[in-house]
Short mmCIF file of C-alpha atoms and ligand atoms in Angstrom, two decimals:
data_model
loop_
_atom_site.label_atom_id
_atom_site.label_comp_id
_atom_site.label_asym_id
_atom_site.label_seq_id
_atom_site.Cartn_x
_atom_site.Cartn_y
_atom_site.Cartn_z
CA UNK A 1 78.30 85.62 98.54
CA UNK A 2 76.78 82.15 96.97
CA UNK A 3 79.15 79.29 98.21
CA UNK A 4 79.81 78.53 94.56
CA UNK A 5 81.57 81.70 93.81
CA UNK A 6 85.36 81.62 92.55
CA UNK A 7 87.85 82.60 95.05
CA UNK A 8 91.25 83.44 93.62
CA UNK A 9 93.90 82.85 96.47
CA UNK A 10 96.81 85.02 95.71
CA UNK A 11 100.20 83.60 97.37
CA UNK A 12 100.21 79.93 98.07
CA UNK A 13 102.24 80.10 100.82
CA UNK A 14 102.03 79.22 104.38
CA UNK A 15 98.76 80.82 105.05
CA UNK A 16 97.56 81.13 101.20
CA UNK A 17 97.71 77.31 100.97
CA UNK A 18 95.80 76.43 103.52
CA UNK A 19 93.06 79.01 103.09
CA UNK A 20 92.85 78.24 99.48
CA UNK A 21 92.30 74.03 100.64
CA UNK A 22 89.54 75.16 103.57
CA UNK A 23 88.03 77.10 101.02
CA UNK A 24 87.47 74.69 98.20
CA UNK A 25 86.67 71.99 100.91
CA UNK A 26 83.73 73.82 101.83
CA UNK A 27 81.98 74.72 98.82
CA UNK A 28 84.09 77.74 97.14
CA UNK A 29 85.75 76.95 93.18
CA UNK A 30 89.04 77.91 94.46
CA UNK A 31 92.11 78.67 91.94
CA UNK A 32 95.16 79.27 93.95
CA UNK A 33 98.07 81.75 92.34
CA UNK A 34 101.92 81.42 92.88
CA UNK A 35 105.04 82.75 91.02
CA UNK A 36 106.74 79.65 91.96
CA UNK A 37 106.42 77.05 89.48
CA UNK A 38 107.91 74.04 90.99
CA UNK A 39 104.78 74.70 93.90
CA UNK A 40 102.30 75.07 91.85
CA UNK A 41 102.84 71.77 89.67
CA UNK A 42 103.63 70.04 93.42
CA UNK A 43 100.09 71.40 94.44
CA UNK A 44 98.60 70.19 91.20
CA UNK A 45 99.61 66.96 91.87
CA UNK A 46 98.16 67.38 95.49
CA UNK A 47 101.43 67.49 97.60
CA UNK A 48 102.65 69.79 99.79
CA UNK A 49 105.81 72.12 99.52
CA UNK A 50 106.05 72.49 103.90
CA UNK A 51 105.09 70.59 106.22
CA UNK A 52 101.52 71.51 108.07
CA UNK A 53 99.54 68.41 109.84
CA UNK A 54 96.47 67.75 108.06
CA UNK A 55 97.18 69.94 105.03
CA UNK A 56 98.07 67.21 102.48
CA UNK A 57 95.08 65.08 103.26
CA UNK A 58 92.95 68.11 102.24
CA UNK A 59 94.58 69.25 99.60
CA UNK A 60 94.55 66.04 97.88
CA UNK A 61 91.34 65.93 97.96
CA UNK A 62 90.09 69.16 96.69
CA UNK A 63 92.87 68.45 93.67
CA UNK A 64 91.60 65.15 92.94
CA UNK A 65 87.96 66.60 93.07
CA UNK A 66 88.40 69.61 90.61
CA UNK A 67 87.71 72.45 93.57
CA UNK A 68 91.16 73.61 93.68
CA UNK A 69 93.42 74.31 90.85
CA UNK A 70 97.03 76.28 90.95
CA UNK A 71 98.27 78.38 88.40
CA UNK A 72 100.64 80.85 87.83
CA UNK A 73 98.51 82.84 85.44
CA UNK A 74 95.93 85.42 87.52
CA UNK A 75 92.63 84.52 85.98
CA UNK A 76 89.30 86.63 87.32
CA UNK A 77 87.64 85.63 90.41
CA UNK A 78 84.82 86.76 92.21
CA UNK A 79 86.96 87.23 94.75
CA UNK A 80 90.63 88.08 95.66
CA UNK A 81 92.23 86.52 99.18
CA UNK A 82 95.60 87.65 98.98
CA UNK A 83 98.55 86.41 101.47
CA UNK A 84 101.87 87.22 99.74
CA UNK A 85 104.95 88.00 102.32
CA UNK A 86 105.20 91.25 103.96
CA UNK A 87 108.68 91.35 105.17
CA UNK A 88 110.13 94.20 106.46
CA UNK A 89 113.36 96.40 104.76
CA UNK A 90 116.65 96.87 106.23
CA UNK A 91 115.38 99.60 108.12
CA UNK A 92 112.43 98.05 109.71
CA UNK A 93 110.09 99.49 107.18
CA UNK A 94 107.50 97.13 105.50
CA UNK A 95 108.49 95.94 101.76
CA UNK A 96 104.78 96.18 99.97
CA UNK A 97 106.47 94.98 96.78
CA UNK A 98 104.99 91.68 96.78
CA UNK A 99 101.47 93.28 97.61
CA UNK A 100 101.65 95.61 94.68
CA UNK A 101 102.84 93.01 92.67
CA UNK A 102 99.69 91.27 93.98
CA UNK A 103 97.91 94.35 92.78
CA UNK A 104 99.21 94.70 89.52
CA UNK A 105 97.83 91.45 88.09
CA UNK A 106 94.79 91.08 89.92
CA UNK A 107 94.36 95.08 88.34
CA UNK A 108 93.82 93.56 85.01
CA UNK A 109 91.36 90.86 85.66
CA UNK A 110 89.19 93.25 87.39
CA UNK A 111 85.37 94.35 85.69
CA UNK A 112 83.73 96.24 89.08
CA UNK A 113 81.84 93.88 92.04
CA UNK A 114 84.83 91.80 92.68
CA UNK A 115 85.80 91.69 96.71
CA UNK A 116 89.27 91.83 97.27
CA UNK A 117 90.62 90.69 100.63
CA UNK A 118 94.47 91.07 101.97
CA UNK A 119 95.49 88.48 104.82
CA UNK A 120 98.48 89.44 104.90
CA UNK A 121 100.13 91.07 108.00
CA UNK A 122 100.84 94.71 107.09
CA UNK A 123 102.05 98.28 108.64
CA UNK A 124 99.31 100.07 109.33
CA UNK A 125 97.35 101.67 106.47
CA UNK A 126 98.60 98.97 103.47
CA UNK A 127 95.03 98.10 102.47
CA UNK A 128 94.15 101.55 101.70
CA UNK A 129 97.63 101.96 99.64
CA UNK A 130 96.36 98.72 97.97
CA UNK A 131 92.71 99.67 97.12
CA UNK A 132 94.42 103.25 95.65
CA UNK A 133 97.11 101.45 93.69
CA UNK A 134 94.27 99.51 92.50
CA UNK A 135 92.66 102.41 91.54
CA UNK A 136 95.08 104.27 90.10
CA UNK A 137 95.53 101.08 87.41
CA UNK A 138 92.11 100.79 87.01
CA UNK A 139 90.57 104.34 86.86
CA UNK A 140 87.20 103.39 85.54
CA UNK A 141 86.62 101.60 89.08
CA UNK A 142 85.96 103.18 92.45
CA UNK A 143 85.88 102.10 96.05
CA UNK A 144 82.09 103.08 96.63
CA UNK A 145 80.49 103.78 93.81
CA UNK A 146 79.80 106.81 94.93
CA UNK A 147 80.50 108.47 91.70
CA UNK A 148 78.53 106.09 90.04
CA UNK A 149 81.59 103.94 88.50
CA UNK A 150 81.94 100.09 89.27
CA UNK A 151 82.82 99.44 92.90
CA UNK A 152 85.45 97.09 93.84
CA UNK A 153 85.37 95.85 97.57
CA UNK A 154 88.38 95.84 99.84
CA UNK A 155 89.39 94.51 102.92
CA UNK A 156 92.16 93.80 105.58
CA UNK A 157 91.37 90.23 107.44
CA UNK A 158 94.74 89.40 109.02
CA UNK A 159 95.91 85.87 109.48
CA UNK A 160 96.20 85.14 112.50
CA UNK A 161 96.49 80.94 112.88
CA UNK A 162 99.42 79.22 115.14
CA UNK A 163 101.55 77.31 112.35
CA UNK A 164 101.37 73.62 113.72
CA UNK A 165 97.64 74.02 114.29
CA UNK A 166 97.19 75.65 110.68
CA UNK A 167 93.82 73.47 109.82
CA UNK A 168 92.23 73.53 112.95
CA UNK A 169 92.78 77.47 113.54
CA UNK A 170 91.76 78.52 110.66
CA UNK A 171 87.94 76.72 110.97
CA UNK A 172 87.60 77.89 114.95
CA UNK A 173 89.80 80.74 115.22
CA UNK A 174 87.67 84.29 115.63
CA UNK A 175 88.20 86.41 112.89
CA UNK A 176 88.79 90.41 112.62
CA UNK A 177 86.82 91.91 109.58
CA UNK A 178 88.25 95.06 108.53
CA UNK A 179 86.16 96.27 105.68
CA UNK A 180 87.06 99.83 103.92
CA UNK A 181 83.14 100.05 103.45
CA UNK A 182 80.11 98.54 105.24
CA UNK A 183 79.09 96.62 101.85
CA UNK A 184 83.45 95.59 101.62
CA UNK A 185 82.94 94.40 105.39
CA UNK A 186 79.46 92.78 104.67
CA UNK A 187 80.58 90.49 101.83
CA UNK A 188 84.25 89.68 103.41
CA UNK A 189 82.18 88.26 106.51
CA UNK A 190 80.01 86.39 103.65
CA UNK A 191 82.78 84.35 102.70
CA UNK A 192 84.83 83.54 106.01
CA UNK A 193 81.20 82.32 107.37
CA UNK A 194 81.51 79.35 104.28
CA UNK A 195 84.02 78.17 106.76
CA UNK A 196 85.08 79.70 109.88
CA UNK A 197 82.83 78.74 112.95
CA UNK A 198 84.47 81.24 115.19
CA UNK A 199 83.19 84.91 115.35
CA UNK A 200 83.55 87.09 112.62
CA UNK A 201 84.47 90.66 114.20
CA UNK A 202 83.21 93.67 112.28
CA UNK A 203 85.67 96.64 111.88
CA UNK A 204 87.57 99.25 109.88
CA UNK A 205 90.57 97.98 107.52
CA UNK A 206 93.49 100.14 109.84
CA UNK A 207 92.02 98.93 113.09
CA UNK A 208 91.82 95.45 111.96
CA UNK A 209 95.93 95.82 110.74
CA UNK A 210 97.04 97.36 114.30
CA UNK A 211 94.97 93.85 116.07
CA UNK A 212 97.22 91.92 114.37
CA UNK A 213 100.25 93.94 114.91
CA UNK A 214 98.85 94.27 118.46
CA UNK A 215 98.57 90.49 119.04
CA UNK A 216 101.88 89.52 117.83
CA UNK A 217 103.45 92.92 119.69
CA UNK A 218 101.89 91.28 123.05
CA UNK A 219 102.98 88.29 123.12
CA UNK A 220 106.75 89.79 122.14
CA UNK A 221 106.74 92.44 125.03
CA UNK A 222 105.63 89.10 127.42
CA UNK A 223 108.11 86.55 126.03
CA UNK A 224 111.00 89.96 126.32
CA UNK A 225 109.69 89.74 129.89
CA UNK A 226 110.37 86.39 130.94
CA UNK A 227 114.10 86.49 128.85
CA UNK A 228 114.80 89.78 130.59
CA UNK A 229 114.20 87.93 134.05
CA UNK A 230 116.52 85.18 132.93
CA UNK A 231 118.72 87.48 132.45
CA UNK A 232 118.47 88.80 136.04
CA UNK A 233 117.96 85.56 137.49
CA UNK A 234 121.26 84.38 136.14
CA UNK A 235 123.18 87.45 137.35
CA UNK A 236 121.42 86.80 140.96
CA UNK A 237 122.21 83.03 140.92
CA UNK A 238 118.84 82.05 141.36
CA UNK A 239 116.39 79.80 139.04
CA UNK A 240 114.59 81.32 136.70
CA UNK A 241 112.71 78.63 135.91
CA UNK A 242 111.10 77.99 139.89
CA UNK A 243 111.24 81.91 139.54
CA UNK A 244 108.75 82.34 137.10
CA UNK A 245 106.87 79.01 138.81
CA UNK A 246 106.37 80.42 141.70
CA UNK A 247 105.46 84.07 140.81
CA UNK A 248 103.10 82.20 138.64
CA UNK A 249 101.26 80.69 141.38
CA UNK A 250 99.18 84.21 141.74
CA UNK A 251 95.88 84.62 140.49
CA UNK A 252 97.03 87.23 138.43
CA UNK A 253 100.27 86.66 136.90
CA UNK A 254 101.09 84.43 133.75
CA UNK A 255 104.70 84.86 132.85
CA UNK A 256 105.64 83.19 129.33
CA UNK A 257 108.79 81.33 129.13
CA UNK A 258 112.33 82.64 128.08
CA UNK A 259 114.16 80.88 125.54
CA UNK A 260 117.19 81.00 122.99
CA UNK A 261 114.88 84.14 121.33
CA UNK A 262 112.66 84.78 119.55
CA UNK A 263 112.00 83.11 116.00
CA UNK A 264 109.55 83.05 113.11
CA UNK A 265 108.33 85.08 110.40
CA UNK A 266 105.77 87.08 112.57
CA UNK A 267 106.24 87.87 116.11
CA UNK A 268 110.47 89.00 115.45
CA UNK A 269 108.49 90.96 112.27
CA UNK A 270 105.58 92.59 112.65
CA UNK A 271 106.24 94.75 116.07
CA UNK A 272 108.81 96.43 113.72
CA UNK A 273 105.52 97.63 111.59
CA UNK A 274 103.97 99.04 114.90
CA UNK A 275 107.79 100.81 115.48
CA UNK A 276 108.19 102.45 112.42
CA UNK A 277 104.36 103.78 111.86
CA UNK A 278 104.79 105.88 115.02
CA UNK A 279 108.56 105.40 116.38
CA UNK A 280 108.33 108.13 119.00
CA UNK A 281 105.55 106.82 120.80
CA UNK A 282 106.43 102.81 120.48
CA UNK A 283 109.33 103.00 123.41
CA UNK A 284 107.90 100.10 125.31
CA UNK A 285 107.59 97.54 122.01
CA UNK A 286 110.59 98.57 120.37
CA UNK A 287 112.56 97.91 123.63
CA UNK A 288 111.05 93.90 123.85
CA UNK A 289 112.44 93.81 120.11
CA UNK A 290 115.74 94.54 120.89
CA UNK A 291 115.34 92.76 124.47
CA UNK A 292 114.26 89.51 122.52
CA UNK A 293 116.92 90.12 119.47
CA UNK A 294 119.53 90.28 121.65
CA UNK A 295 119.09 87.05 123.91
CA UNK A 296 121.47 84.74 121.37
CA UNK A 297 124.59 87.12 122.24
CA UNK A 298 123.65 85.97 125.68
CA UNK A 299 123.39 81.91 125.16
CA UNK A 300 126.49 82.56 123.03
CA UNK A 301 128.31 84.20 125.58
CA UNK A 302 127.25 81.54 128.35
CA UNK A 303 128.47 78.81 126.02
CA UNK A 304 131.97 80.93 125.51
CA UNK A 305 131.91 80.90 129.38
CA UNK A 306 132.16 77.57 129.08
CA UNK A 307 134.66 76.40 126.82
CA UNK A 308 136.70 78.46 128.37
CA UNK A 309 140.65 77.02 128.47
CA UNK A 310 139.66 73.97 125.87
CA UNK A 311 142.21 73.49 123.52
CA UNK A 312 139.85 71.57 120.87
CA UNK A 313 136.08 72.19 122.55
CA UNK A 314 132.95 69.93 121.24
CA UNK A 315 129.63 71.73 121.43
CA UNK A 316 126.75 70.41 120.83
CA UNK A 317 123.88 72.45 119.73
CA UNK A 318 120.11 70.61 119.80
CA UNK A 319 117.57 72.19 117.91
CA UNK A 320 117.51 74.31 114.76
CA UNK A 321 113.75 75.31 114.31
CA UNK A 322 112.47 78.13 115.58
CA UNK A 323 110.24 76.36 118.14
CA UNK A 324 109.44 73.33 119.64
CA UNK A 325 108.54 69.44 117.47
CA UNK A 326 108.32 71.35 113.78
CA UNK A 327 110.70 71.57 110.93
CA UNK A 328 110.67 75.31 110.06
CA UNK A 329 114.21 77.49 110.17
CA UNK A 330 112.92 81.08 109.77
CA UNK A 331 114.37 83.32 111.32
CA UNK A 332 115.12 80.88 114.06
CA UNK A 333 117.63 82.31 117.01
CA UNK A 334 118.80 78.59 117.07
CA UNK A 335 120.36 78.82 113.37
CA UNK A 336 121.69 82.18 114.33
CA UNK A 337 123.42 80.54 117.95
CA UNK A 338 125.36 78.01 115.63
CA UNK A 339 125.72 80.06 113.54
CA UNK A 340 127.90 82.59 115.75
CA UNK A 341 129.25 79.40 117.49
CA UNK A 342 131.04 78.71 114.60
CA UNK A 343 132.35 81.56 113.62
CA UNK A 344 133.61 82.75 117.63
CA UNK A 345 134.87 79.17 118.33
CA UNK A 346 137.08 78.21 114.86
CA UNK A 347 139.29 76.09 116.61
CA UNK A 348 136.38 73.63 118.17
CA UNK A 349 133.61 72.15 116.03
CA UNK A 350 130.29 72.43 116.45
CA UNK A 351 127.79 69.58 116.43
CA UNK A 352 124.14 70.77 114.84
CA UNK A 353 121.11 69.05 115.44
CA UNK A 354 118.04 69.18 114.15
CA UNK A 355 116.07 65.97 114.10
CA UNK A 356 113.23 67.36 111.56
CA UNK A 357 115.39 68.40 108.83
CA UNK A 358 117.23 66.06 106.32
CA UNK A 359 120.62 68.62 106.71
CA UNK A 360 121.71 71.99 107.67
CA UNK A 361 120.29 74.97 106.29
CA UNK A 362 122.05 77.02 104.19
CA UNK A 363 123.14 79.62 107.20
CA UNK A 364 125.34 76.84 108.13
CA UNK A 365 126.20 74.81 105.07
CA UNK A 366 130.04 75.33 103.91
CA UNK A 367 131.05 76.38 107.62
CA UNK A 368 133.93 73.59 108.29
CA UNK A 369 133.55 73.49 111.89
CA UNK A 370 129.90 72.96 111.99
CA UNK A 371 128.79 69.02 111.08
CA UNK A 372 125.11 68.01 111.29
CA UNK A 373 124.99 65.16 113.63
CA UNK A 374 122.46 62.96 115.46
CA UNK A 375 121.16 63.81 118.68
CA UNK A 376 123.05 60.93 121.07
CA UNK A 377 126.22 60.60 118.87
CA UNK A 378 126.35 64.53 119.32
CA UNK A 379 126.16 64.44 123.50
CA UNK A 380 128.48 61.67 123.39
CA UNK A 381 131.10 63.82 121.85
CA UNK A 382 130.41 67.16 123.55
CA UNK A 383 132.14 68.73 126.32
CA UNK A 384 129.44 71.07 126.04
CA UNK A 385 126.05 70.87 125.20
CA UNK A 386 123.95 73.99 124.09
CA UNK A 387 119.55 73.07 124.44
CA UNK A 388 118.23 75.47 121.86
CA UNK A 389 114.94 74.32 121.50
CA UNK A 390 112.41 72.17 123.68
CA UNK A 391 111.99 69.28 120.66
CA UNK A 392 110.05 66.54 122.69
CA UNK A 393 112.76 64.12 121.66
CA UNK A 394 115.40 65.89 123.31
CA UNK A 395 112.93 64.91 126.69
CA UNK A 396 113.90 61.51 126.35
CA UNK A 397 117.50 60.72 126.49
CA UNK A 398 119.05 57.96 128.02
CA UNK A 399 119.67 58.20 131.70
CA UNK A 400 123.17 59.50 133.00
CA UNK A 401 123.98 60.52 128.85
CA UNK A 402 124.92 64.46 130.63
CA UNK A 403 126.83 63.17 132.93
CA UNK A 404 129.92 65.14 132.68
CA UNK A 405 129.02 67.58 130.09
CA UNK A 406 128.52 71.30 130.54
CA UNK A 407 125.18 72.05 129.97
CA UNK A 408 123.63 75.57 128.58
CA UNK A 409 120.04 74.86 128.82
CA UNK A 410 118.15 77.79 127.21
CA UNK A 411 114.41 76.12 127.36
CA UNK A 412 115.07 74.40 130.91
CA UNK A 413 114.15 71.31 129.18
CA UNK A 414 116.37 69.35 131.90
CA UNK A 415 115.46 71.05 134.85
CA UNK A 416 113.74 67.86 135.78
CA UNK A 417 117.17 66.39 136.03
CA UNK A 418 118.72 68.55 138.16
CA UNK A 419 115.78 68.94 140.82
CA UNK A 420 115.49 69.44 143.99
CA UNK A 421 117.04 72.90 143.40
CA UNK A 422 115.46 75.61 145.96
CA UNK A 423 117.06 75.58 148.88
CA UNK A 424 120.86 74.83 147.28
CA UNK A 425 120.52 75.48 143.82
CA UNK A 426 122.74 72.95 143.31
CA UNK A 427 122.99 70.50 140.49
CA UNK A 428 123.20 66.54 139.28
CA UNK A 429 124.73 67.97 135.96
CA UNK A 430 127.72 70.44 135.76
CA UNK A 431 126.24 73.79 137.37
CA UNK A 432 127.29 76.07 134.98
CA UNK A 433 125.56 77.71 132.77
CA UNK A 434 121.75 77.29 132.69
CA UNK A 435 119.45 79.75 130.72
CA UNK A 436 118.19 80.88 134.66
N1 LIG B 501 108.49 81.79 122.46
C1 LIG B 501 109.22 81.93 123.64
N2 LIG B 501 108.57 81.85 124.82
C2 LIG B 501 107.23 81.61 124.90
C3 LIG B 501 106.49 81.47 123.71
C4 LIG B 501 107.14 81.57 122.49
O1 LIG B 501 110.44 82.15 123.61
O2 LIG B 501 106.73 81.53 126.03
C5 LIG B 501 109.18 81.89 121.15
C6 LIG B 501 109.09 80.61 120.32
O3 LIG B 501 110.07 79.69 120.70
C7 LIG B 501 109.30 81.17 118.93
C8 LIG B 501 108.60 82.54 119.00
O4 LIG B 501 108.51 82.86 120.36
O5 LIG B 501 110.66 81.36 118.64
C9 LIG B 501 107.22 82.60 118.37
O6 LIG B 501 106.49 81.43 118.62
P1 LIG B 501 104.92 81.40 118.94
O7 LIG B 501 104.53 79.98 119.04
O8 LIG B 501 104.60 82.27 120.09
O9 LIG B 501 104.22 82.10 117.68
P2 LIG B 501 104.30 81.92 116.07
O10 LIG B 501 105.28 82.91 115.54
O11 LIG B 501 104.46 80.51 115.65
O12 LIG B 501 102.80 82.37 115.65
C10 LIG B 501 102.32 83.65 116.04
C11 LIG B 501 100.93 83.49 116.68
N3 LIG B 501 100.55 84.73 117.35
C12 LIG B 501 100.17 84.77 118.64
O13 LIG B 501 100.14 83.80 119.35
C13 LIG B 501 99.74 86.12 119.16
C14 LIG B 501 99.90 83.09 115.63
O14 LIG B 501 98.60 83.05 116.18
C15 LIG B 501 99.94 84.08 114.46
O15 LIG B 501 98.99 83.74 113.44
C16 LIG B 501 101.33 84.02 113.87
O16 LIG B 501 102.25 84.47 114.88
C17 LIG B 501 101.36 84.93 112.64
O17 LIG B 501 101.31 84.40 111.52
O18 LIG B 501 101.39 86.16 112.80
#
């Protein structure tokens, strides 16, 4: 593919948004599609809708220079990147509706050559339902040419860059390229090469879905490791935190660290897609799933623990997001703590914090005993206070400010504090209940 080809970036989302600015700022005509209209004038304008470091700058620049364009109209393109949401139904099944909405417009524009590429993360086999639905709309294609009609060219390259470090992953990240033909794979490597310096790994489209199910289902079964030990830990009275330490001393070993749960839109997703494509034979991930789901019943029943006999308890809960120093609420286990805070303690209130956010999400907007407060006004009026996630501002309070205060810390933020621990276990702050 000739760097001056038009890309057509279907979904302007997390990942769509991005790829469409890398792409225009190295060389591709890029129009970017959305069905939301608010986004697409905000990206016309060059602004953001989320928050990514380094996105605006980009994007502003490939605006003001003509390379990237939004719309909500699907013109033609040379080629297709599409990264609409793939979330999964109430029974852990993926909901392709957004992809075959995807599908249905791009069907139109379509006159045989294009390459059409889907990014996003998807059960096993959703690039070949794609590249038939296409067909099916547009009979006088095919996927070969074989049979001497028009070929259209389709492949699965998953997404696979750490949100945070969006602009930097997506230049130096390898990439899997899962063409359903040689000539599909051939011209998908064509264009990630205008701007991805990693490696650009040749494969099939369903092998190149299960890698990124595979990634995402690793690190869940590793993280469902360290908050099953925590679980243990606590139940033996021991640290879990010098635990892990210490067992990670050997050449060999590299526990991950337990936490609240597990958030986000794509590790708590996409081992479900690995689940439900062949249930019987998926013990091990769909066990981490459940492992990792249910750790919030856990902090909620430590905190419980300790307002125990409080006629009017404070909490404080710190952190909202669904990891550490960003602003983004998906599916975080943090909104879903407060949440059930709120609702199992109606006679206390519960102080939410959330430093990168302007108020509470909607999970907890309207809930009277929940008030969004700052992070030291909040301690100050806790009895107890809940660490849901490891924001580096909640590293640097005032000295002595937990003095006094039950402390559930589910990151082990303020382990610091309570050190030296191992021979004792005992504790500066209130010993109760630590996420050990
Ligand atoms: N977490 C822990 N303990 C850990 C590490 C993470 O509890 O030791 C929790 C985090 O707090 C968070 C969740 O896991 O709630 C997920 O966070 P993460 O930083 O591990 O991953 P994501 O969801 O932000 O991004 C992942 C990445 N995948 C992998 O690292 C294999 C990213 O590269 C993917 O592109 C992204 O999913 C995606 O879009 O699929």
């Amino acid at each position: 593919m000739s760097e001056q080809q038009n890309v057509v970036v279907v979904g302007l989302g997390y990942i769509g948004l991005p790829t469409a600015v890398v792409l225009a700022n190295y060389g591709s005509r890029v129009v970017g599609v959305d069905i939301n209209e608010t986004n697409v004038a905000q990206i016309n304008r060059g602004e953001i809708p989320f928050v990514e470091p380094g996105l605006e700058e980009q994007l502003a620049r490939v605006v003001a220079e003509g390379t990237l364009t939004a719309t909500t109209q699907m013109p033609h393109g040379d080629a297709y990147v599409v990264a609409v949401p793939t979330p999964f139904t109430d029974n852990y099944e993926g909901d392709l509706s957004y992809v075959r909405a995807a599908s249905r417009s791009i069907a139109p524009q379509l006159r045989g050559d294009e390459l059409i590429i889907l990014e996003s993360t998807s059960p096993p086999q959703t690039t070949r339902k794609m590249a038939e639905h296409l067909i099916e709309l547009r009979p006088d294609l095919s996927l070969d040419g074989s049979d001497g009609k028009p070929a259209i060219h389709v492949a699965h390259c998953p997404e696979r860059v750490l949100p945070g470090k969006v602009m930097e992953e997506l230049i130096t990240n390898d990439r899997i390229i899962g063409g359903m033909t040689p000539e599909a794979t051939r011209r998908a490597k064509a264009l990630y090469a205008t701007f991805c310096v990693g490696e650009l790994l040749e494969t099939d489209d369903v092998t190149a879905e299960m890698a990124k199910l595979t990634e995402n289902s690793f690190r869940d079964v590793n993280i469902a490791f360290a908050n099953e030990l925590s679980l243990i830990a606590d139940r033996l009275g021991i640290d879990v935190w010098e635990l892990i330490e210490l067992a990670n001393h050997h050449p060999r070993v590299n526990i991950l660290k337990p936490g609240p749960g597990v958030g986000g839109h794509c590790i708590a997703v996409d081992p479900w897609f690995i689940v439900s494509s062949a249930p019987e034979e998926s013990r091990l991930i769909r066990t981490a799933r459940e492992v990792n789901d249910s750790k919030p019943d856990w902090v909620v029943a430590k905190v419980e623990e300790a307002i125990a006999g409080m006629d009017v308890p404070v909490v404080a809960a710190l952190g909202l997001a669904f990891k550490p120093d960003i602003d983004d609420l998906r599916e975080s286990p943090a909104v879903e703590v407060t949440r059930r805070l709120a609702r199992d303690i109606p006679h206390g209130t519960i102080l939410a914090v959330e430093p990168h956010v302007a108020e509470l999400p909607p999970a907890l907007q309207g809930l009277k005993n929940v008030r969004f407060a700052e992070v030291l006004d909040a301690i100050k009026h806790a009895d107890v206070v809940v660490l849901l996630v490891d924001h580096q501002n909640f590293t640097r309070l005032p000295k002595g400010i937990l003095d006094g205060k039950t402390v559930v810390d589910t990151k082990g933020l303020w382990r610091q504090a309570r050190l030296p621990v191992p021979s004792t276990h005992t504790s500066t702050l209130p010993a109760v209940a630590t996420t050990r």
